[in-house]
Coordinates of C-alpha atoms in Angstrom, one line a residue:
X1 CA -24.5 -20.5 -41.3
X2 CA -24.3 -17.7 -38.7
X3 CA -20.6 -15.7 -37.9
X4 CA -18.9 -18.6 -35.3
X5 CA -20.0 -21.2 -37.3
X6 CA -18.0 -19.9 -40.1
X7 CA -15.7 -19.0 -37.4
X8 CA -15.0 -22.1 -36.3
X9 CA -15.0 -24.1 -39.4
X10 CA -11.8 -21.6 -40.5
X11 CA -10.4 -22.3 -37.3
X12 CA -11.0 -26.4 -38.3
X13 CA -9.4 -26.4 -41.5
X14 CA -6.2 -24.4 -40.6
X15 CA -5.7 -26.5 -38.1
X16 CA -5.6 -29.1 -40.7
X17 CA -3.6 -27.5 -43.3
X18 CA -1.0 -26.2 -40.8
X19 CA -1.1 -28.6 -37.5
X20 CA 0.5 -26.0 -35.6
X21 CA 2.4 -27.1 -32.3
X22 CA 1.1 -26.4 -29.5
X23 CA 3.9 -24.7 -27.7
X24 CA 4.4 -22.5 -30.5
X25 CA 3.0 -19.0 -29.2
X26 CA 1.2 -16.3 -31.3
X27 CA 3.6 -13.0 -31.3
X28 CA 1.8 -11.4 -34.3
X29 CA -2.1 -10.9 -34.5
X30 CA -3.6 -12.2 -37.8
X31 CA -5.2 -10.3 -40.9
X32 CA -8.3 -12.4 -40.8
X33 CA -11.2 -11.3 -37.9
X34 CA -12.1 -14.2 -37.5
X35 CA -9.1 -16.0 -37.0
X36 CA -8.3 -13.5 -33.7
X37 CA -11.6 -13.5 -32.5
X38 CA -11.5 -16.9 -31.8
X39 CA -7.9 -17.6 -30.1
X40 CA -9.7 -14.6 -28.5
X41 CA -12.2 -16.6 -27.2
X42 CA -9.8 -19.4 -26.8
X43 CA -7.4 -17.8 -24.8
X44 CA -10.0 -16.3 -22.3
X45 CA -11.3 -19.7 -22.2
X46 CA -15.1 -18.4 -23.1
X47 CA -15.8 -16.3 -20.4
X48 CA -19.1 -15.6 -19.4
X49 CA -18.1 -11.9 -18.9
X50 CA -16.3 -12.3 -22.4
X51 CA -18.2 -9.1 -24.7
X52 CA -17.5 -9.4 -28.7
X53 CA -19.9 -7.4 -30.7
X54 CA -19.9 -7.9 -34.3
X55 CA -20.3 -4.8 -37.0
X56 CA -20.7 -5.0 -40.9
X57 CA -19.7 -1.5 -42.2
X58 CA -19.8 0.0 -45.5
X59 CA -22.7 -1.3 -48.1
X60 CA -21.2 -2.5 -51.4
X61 CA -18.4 -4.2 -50.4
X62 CA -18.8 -4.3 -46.5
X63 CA -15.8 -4.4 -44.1
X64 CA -16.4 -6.7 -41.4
X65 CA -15.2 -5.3 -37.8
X66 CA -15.5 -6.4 -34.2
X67 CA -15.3 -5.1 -30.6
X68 CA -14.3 -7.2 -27.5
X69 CA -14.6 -6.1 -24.0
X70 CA -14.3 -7.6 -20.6
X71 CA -18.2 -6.6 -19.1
X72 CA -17.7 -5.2 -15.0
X73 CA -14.2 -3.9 -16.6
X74 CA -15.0 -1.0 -18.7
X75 CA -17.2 2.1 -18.2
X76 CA -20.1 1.1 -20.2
X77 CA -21.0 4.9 -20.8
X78 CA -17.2 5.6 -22.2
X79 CA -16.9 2.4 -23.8
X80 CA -20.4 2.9 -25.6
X81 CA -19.4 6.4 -26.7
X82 CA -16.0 5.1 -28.0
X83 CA -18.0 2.6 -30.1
X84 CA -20.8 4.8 -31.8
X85 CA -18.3 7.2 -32.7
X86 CA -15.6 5.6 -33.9
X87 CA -18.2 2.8 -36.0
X88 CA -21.1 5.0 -36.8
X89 CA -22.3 5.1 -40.4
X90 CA -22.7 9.1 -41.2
X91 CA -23.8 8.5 -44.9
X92 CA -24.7 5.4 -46.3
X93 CA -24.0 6.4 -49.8
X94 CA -20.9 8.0 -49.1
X95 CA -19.9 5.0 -46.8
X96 CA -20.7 2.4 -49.8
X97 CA -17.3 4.1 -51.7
X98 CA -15.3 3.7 -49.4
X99 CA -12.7 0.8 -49.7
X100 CA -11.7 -1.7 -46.6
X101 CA -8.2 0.0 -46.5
X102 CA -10.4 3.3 -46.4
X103 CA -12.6 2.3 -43.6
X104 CA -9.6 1.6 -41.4
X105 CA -8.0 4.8 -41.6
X106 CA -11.7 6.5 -41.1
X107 CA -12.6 4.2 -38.1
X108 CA -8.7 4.8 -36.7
X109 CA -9.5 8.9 -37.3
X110 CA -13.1 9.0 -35.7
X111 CA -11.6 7.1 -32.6
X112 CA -8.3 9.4 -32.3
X113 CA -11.2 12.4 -31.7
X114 CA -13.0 11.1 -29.2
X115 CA -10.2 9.3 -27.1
X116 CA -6.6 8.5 -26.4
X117 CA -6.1 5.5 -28.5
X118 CA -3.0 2.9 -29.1
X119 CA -2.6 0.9 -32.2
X120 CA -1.8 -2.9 -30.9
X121 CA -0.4 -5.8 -33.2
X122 CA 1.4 -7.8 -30.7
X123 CA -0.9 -10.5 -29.6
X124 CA -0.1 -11.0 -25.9
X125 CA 0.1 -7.4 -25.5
X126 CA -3.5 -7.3 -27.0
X127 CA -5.0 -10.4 -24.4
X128 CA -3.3 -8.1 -21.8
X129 CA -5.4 -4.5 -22.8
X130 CA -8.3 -6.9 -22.8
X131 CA -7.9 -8.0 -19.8
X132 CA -7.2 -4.3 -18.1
X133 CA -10.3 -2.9 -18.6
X134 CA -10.0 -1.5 -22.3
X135 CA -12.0 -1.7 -25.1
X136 CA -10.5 -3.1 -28.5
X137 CA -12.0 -3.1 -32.0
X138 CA -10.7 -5.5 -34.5
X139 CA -11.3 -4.8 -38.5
X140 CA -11.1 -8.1 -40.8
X141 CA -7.9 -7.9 -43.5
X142 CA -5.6 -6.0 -40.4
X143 CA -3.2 -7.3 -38.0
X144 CA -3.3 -4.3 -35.7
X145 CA -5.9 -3.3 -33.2
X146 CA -7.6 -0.1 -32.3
X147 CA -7.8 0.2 -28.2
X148 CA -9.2 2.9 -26.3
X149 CA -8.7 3.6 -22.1
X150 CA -12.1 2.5 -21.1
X151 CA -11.9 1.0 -17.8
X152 CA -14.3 1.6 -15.5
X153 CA -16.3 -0.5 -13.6
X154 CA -17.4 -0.8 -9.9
X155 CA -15.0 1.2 -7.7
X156 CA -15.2 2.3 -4.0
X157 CA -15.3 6.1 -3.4
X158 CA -13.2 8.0 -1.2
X159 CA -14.1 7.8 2.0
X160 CA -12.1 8.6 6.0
X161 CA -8.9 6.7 7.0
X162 CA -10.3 3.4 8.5
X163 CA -6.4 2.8 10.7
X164 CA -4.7 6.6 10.8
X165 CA -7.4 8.8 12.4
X166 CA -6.7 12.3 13.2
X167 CA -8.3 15.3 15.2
X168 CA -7.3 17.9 13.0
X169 CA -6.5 16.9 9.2
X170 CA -7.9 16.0 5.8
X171 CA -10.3 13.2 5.8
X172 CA -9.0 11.5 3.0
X173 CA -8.1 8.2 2.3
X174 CA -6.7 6.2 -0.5
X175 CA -9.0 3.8 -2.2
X176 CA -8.5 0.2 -4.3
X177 CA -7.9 2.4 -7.8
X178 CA -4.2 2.7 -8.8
X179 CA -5.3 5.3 -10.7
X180 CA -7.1 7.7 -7.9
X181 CA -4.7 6.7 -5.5
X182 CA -2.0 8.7 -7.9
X183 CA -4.7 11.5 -8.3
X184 CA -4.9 12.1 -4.9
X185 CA -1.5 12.9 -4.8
X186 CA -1.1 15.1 -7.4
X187 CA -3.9 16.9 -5.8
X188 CA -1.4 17.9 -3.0
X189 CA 1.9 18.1 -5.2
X190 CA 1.6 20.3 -8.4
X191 CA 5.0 20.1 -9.5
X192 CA 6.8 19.4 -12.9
X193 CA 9.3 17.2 -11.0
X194 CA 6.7 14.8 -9.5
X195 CA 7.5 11.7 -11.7
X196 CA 5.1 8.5 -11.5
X197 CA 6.9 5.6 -12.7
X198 CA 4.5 2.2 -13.7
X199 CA 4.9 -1.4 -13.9
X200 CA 3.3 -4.6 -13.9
X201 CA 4.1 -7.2 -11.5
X202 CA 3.1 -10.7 -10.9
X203 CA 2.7 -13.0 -14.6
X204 CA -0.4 -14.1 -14.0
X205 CA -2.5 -11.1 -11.7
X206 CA -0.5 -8.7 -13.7
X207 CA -1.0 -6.0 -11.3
X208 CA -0.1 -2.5 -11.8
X209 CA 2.8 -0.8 -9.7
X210 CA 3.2 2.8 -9.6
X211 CA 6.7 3.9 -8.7
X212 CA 6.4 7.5 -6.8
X213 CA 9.5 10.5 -6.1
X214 CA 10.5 14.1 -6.8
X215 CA 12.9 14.5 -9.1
X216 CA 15.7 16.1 -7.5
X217 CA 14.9 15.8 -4.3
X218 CA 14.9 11.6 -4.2
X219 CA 17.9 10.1 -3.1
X220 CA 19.4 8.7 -6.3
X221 CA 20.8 6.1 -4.8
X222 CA 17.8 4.4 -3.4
X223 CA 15.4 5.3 -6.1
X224 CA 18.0 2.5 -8.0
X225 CA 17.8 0.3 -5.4
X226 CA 13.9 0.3 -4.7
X227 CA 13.7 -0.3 -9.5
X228 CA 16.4 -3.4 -9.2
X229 CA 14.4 -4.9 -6.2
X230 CA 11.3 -4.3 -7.9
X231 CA 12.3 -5.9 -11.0
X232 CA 14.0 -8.7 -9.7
X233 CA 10.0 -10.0 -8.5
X234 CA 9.4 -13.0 -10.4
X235 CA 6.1 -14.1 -9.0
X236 CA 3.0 -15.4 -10.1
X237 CA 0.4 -12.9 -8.1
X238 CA 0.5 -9.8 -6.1
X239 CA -2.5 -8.8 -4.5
X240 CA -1.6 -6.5 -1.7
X241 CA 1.1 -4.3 -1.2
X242 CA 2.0 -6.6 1.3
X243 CA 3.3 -8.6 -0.7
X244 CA 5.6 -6.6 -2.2
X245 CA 6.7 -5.0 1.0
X246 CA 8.0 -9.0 1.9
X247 CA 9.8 -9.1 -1.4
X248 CA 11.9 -5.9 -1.2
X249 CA 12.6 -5.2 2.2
X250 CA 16.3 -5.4 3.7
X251 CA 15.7 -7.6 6.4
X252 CA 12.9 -10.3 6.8
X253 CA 13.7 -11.9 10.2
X254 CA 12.6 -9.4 12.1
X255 CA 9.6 -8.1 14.2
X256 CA 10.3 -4.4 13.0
X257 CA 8.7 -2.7 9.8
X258 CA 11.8 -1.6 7.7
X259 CA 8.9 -0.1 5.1
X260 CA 6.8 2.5 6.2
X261 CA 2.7 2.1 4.9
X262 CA -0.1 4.3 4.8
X263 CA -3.9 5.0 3.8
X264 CA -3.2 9.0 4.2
X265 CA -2.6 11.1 0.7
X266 CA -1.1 13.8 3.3
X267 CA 1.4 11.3 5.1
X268 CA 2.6 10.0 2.1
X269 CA 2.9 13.6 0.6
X270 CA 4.7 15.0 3.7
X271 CA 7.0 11.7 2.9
X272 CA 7.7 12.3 -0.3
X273 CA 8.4 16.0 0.4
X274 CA 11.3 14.8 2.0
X275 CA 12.8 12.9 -0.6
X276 CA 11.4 9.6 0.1
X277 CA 9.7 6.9 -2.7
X278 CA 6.6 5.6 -2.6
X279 CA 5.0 2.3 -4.0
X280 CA 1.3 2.4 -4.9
X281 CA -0.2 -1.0 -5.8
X282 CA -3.4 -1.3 -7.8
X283 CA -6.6 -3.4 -6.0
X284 CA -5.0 -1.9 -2.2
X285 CA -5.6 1.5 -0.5
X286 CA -2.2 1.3 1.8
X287 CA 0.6 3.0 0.0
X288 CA 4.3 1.9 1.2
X289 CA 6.7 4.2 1.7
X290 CA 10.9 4.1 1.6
X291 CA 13.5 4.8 3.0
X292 CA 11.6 4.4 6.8
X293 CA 13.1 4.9 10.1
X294 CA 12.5 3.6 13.4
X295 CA 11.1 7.1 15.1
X296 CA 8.8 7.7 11.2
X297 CA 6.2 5.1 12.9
X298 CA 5.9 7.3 16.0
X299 CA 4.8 10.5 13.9
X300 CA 1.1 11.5 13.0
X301 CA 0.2 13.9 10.4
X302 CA -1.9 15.6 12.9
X303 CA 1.4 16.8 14.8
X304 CA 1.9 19.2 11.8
X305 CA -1.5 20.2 12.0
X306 CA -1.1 21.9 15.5
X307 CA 0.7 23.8 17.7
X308 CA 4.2 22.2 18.1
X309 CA 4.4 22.1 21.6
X310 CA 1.1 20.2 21.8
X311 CA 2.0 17.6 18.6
X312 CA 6.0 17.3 20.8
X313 CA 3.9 16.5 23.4
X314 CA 1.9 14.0 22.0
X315 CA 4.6 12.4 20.1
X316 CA 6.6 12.0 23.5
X317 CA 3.6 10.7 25.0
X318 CA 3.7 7.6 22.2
X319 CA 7.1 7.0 22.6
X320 CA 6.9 6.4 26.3
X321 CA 3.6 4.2 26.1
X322 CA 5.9 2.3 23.6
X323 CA 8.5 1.7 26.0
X324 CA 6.2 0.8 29.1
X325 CA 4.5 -1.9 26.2
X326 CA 7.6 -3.2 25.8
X327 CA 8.9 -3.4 29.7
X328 CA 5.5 -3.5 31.7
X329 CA 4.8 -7.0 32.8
X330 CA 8.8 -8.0 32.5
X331 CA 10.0 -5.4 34.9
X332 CA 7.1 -6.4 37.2
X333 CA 7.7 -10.3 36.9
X334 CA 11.4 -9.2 37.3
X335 CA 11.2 -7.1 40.6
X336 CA 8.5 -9.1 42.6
X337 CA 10.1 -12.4 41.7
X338 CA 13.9 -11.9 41.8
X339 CA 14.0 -8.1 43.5
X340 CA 11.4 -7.6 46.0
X341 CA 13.8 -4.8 47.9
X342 CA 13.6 -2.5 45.1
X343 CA 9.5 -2.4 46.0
X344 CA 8.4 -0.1 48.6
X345 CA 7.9 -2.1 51.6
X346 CA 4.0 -1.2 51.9
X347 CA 3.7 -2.2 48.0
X348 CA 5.2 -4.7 48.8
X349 CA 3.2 -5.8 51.7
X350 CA 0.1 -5.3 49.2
X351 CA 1.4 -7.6 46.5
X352 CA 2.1 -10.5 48.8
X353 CA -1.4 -10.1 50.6
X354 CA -2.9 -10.1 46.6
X355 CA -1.0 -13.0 45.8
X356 CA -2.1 -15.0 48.9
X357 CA -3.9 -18.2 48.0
X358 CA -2.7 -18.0 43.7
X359 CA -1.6 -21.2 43.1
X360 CA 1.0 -19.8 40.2
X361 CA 3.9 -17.8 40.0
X362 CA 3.4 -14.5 38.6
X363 CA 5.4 -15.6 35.5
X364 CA 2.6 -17.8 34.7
X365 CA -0.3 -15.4 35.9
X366 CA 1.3 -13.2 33.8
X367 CA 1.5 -15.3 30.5
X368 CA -1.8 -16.3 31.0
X369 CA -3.4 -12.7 31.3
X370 CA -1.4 -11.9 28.3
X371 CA -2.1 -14.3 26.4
X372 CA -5.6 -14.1 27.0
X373 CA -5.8 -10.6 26.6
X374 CA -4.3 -10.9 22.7
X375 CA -6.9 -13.4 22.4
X376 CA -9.4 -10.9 22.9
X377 CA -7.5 -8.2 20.9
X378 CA -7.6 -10.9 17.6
X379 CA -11.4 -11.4 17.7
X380 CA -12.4 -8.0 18.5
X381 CA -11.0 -7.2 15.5
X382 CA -12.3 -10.1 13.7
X383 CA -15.9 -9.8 14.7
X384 CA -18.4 -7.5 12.9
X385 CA -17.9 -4.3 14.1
X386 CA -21.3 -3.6 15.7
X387 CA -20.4 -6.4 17.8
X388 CA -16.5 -6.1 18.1
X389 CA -15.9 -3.6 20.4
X390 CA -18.5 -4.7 22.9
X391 CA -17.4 -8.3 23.0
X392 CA -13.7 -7.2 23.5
X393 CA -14.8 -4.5 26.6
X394 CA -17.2 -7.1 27.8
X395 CA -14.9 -10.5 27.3
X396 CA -12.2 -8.5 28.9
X397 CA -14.1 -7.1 32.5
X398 CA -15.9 -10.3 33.0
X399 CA -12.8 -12.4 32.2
X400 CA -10.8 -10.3 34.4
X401 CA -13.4 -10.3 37.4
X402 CA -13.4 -13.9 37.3
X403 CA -10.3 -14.9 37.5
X404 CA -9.4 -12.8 40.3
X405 CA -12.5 -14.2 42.2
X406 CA -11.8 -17.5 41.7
X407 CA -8.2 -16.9 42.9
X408 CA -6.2 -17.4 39.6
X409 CA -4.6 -14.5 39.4
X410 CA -3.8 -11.1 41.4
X411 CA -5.5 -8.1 40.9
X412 CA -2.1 -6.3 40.0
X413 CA -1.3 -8.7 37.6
X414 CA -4.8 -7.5 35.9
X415 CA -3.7 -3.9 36.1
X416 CA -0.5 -4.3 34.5
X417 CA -1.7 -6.4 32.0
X418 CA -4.6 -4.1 31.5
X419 CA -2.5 -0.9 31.2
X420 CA 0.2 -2.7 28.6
X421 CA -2.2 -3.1 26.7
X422 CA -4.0 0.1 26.8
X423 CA -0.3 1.7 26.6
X424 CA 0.2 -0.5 22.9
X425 CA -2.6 0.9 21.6
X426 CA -1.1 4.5 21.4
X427 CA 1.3 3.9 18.5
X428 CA -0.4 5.9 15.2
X429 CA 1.4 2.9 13.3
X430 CA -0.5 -0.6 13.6
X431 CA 3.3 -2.2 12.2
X432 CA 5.2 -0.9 14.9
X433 CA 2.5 -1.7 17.2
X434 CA 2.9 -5.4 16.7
X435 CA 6.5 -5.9 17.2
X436 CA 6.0 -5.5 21.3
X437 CA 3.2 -8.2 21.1
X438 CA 5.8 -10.3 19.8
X439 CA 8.7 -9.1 22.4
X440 CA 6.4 -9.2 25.1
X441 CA 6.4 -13.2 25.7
X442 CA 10.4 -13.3 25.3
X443 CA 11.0 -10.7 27.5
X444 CA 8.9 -12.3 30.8
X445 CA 10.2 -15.5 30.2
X446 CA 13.8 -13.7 30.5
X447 CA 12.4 -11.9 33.6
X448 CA 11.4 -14.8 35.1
X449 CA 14.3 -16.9 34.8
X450 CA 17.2 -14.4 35.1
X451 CA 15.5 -11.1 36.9
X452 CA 16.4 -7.5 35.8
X453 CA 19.8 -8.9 34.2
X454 CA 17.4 -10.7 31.6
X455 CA 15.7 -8.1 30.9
X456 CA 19.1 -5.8 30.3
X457 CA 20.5 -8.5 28.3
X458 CA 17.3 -8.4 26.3
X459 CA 17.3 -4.9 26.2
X460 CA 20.9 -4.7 24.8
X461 CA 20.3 -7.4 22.2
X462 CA 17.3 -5.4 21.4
X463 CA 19.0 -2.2 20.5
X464 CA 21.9 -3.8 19.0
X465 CA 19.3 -5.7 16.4
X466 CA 18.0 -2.3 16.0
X467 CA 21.4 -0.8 15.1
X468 CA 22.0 -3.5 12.3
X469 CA 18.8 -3.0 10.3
X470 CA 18.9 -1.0 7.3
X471 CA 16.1 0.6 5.0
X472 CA 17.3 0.3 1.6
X473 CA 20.4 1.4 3.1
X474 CA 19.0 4.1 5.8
X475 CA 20.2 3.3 9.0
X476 CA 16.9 2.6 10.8
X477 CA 17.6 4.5 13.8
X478 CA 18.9 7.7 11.9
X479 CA 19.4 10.0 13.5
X480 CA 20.1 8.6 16.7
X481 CA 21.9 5.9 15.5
X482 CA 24.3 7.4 13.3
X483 CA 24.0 10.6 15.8
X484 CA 22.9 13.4 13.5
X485 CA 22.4 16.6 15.5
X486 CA 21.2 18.5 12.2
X487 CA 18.5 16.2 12.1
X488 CA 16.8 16.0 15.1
X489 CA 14.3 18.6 14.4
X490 CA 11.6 16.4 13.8
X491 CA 12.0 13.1 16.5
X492 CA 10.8 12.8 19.4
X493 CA 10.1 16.7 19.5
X494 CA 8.7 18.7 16.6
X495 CA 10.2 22.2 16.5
X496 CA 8.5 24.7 14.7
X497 CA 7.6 24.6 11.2
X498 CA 9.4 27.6 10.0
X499 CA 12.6 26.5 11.6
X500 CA 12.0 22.8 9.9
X501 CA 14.7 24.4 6.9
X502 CA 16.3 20.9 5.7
X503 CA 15.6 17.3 5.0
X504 CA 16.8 14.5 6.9
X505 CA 20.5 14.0 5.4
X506 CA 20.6 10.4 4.5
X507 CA 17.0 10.5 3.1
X508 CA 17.4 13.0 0.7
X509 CA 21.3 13.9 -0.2
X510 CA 20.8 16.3 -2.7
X511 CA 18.2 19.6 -2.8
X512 CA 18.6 19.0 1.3
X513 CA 17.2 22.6 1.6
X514 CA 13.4 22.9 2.5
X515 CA 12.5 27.1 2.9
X516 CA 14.3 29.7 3.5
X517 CA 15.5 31.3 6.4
X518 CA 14.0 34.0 8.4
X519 CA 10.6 32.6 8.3
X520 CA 10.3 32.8 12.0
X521 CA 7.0 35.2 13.1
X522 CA 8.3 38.9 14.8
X523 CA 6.4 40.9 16.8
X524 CA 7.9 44.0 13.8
X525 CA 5.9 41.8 11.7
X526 CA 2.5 42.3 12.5
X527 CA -0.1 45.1 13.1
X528 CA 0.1 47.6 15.9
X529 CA -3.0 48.7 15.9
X530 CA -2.2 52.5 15.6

């Protein structure tokens, strides 16, 4: 009779003797090896992937020992080592002496030298290890288990940002590995007071959280806000950080991000510098970040990286291809429709010989270009890349050619839609980027049934919905909205970095100094040359 038959026959006649319920759950793992290893293999339901390796050590009166593994989770090379060391037989004789109770204590030793190990008794607190990756060994006549941090497996490598590209910068991006994700961070930040806070969400995927800030720089008061709303998440799986992004952010019914996200080390370093918290989830390389505010989605990291008067430039230069993303094709429905005197009377004269023989109003020529041109948007991205790009340039001339020949819509309806477009995709932050997409559709069909005064009216609902959101408590328009002259150092211009002295006021309320003063470059201080 091999090892599971006797296995299973123990297994056969407790369940006979004791007839346990079924709803009773196992807290405490039992003394007998065989016992565990097969609620083991009960629990994990047999896997395929399932690893138990069975050792005999000691010669006169053996002690019978076992080590389970999840195969694909572990690092075989660490998880091999971990094994030979800790169960390797040194010297038979001496080996023979030694006692069961003995061989514990030597096998507990011999692992403590080669690795970081924990001593687990608790039995779903066992399944879990399993399940993360480490490696457990299991000695018969003990109801604790050795464990060792051997996980491993197939992981992707660091590569460039894929969504946040940059000029001038680090080409660094955050992988799937909760673990390398927190690395690359400390890389940048070499403090004491970085503090990196974990937890698992989700009770089945069980996914590791990492919690993110600088101690005494974080805003207190949010860092307490961002652990109750974490721990109030009672789901069964998180697989993105997506998903946790829906479950702790202020307001839902809204077409704004109220949490910031990146695949940039740098970005979320620069955030964190100035007190802010961020959430890394395991099995995701975007990173979220909070507090956010409205004008955060309209900065790169390469602004910092070059002169300021160029990266001011630049960020102006977003915030105006924003607005016209926004306005575009509603102001132009608005004014030929409703307000042709506001045209120039050539332009005017143009537009009406364009829109000779189109059989729609430009409201629907309009929504049809638009909506035609996200449809091209959503399967470029779609498509394999080899092929994306070219099907979206292509799709887009030929669809556009066409329809103007054949007298379905103007050729300055193509423009504006064309240059809408073109004007959405400057915005460094894809979030931020899809809230006009959204706005876009409301905003005509104001245009085209009330003129400019839909549009205003739109307008001022759309900066009074602004106003009302909150990030974790942030205003979102801070510092505009409370007006914060201190803080406008870094908005829509970017002042030089040695005058950048403080951190935004609500962000961080304590520690609010950055540098000293008087970094500012003088001609005293540099070289004459004499």
């Amino acid at each position: 009779m091999n090892f599971w038959d006797r296995c299973r026959n123990k297994l056969k006649k407790l369940n006979r003797t004791e007839n346990p319920s079924p709803e009773k759950e196992v807290k405490v793992l039992e003394k007998k090896l065989e016992e565990n290893l097969i609620k083991i293999k009960d629990e994990l339901g047999d896997s395929s992937d399932l690893v138990i390796r069975y050792f005999e050590l000691g010669t006169e009166s053996p002690a019978a020992a076992a080590v389970v593994y999840i195969s694909g989770l572990v690092d075989d090379k660490k998880a091999n080592k971990f094994i030979e060391e800790s169960l390797k037989v040194e010297d038979p004789l001496k080996e023979a002496a030694y006692s069961q109770k003995d061989m514990f204590d030597i096998v507990r030793d011999r692992a403590l030298s080669i690795n970081n190990i924990v001593m687990v008794s608790d039995w779903n607190k066992l399944l879990l290890t399993i399940l993360n990756g480490e490696t457990v060994i299991l000695l018969d006549g003990y109801n604790e288990a050795i464990t060792a941090n051997t996980k491993g497996g197939q992981t992707r490598e660091i590569t460039e940002p894929s969504t946040q590209l940059v000029i001038r910068g680090p080409k660094v991006a955050f992988t799937e590995s909760i673990g390398t994700n927190v690395a690359l961070i400390r890389r940048y930040i070499k403090s004491p007071n970085l503090r990196v806070e974990t937890q698992q969400v989700g009770s089945i995927t069980k996914t590791d959280t990492a919690l993110v800030y600088i101690k005494g720089t974080v805003n207190e008061k949010v860092l307490r806000e961002v652990k109750k709303r974490l721990n109030k998440i009672e789901v069964e799986d998180i697989i993105e950080s997506g998903n946790i992004e829906e479950y702790i952010q202020d307001n839902a019914f809204t077409p704004f991000p109220t949490i910031y996200n990146s695949e940039r080390p740098d970005a979320v370093v620069g955030n964190l510098l100035e007190g802010r918290i961020a959430v890394i989830v395991d099995g995701t390389p975007f990173v979220l970040v909070v507090p956010a505010l409205f004008i955060q989605f309209f900065q790169s990291p390469s602004d910092y990286y070059q002169n300021y008067l160029i990266g001011s430039f630049l960020r102006m230069l977003r915030i105006i291809s924003y607005i016209i993303s926004i306005l575009t094709p509603s102001l132009y429905i608005a004014l030929t429709t409703f307000h042709p005197q506001m045209i120039p009377t050539s332009l005017l004269i143009s537009l009406a010989a364009q829109h000779e023989g189109v059989p729609f109003p430009v409201i629907v020529e309009v929504l049809i270009m638009e909506f035609t041109f996200e449809i091209i948007r959503e399967a470029g991205l779609r498509m394999p890349r080899a092929v994306g790009q070219a099907v979206s340039i292509v799709g887009a001339l030929v669809l556009g050619q066409a329809a103007v020949q054949a007298g379905i819509v103007s050729p300055t309806t193509i423009i504006v839609v064309a240059f809408t477009g073109i004007a959405s995709f400057a915005t460094p932050s894809y979030n931020i980027a899809v809230a006009p997409r959204l706005l876009r559709f409301l905003m005509m069909i104001l245009a085209g049934g009330f003129g400019l005064y839909g549009v205003f009216v739109a307008l001022f609902i759309l900066i009074a919905h602004l106003t009302s959101l909150r990030s974790f408590g942030i205003p979102y328009l801070s510092p505009f909205a409370p007006f914060i002259p201190a803080d406008f150092k870094d908005t829509i211009i970017r002042r030089p970095l040695w005058s950048l002295d403080s951190r935004p006021r609500l962000v961080s309320q304590q520690n609010n100094k950055r540098q000293a003063r008087g970094n500012k470059p003088s001609p005293s201080d540099n070289h004459n040359g004499n």
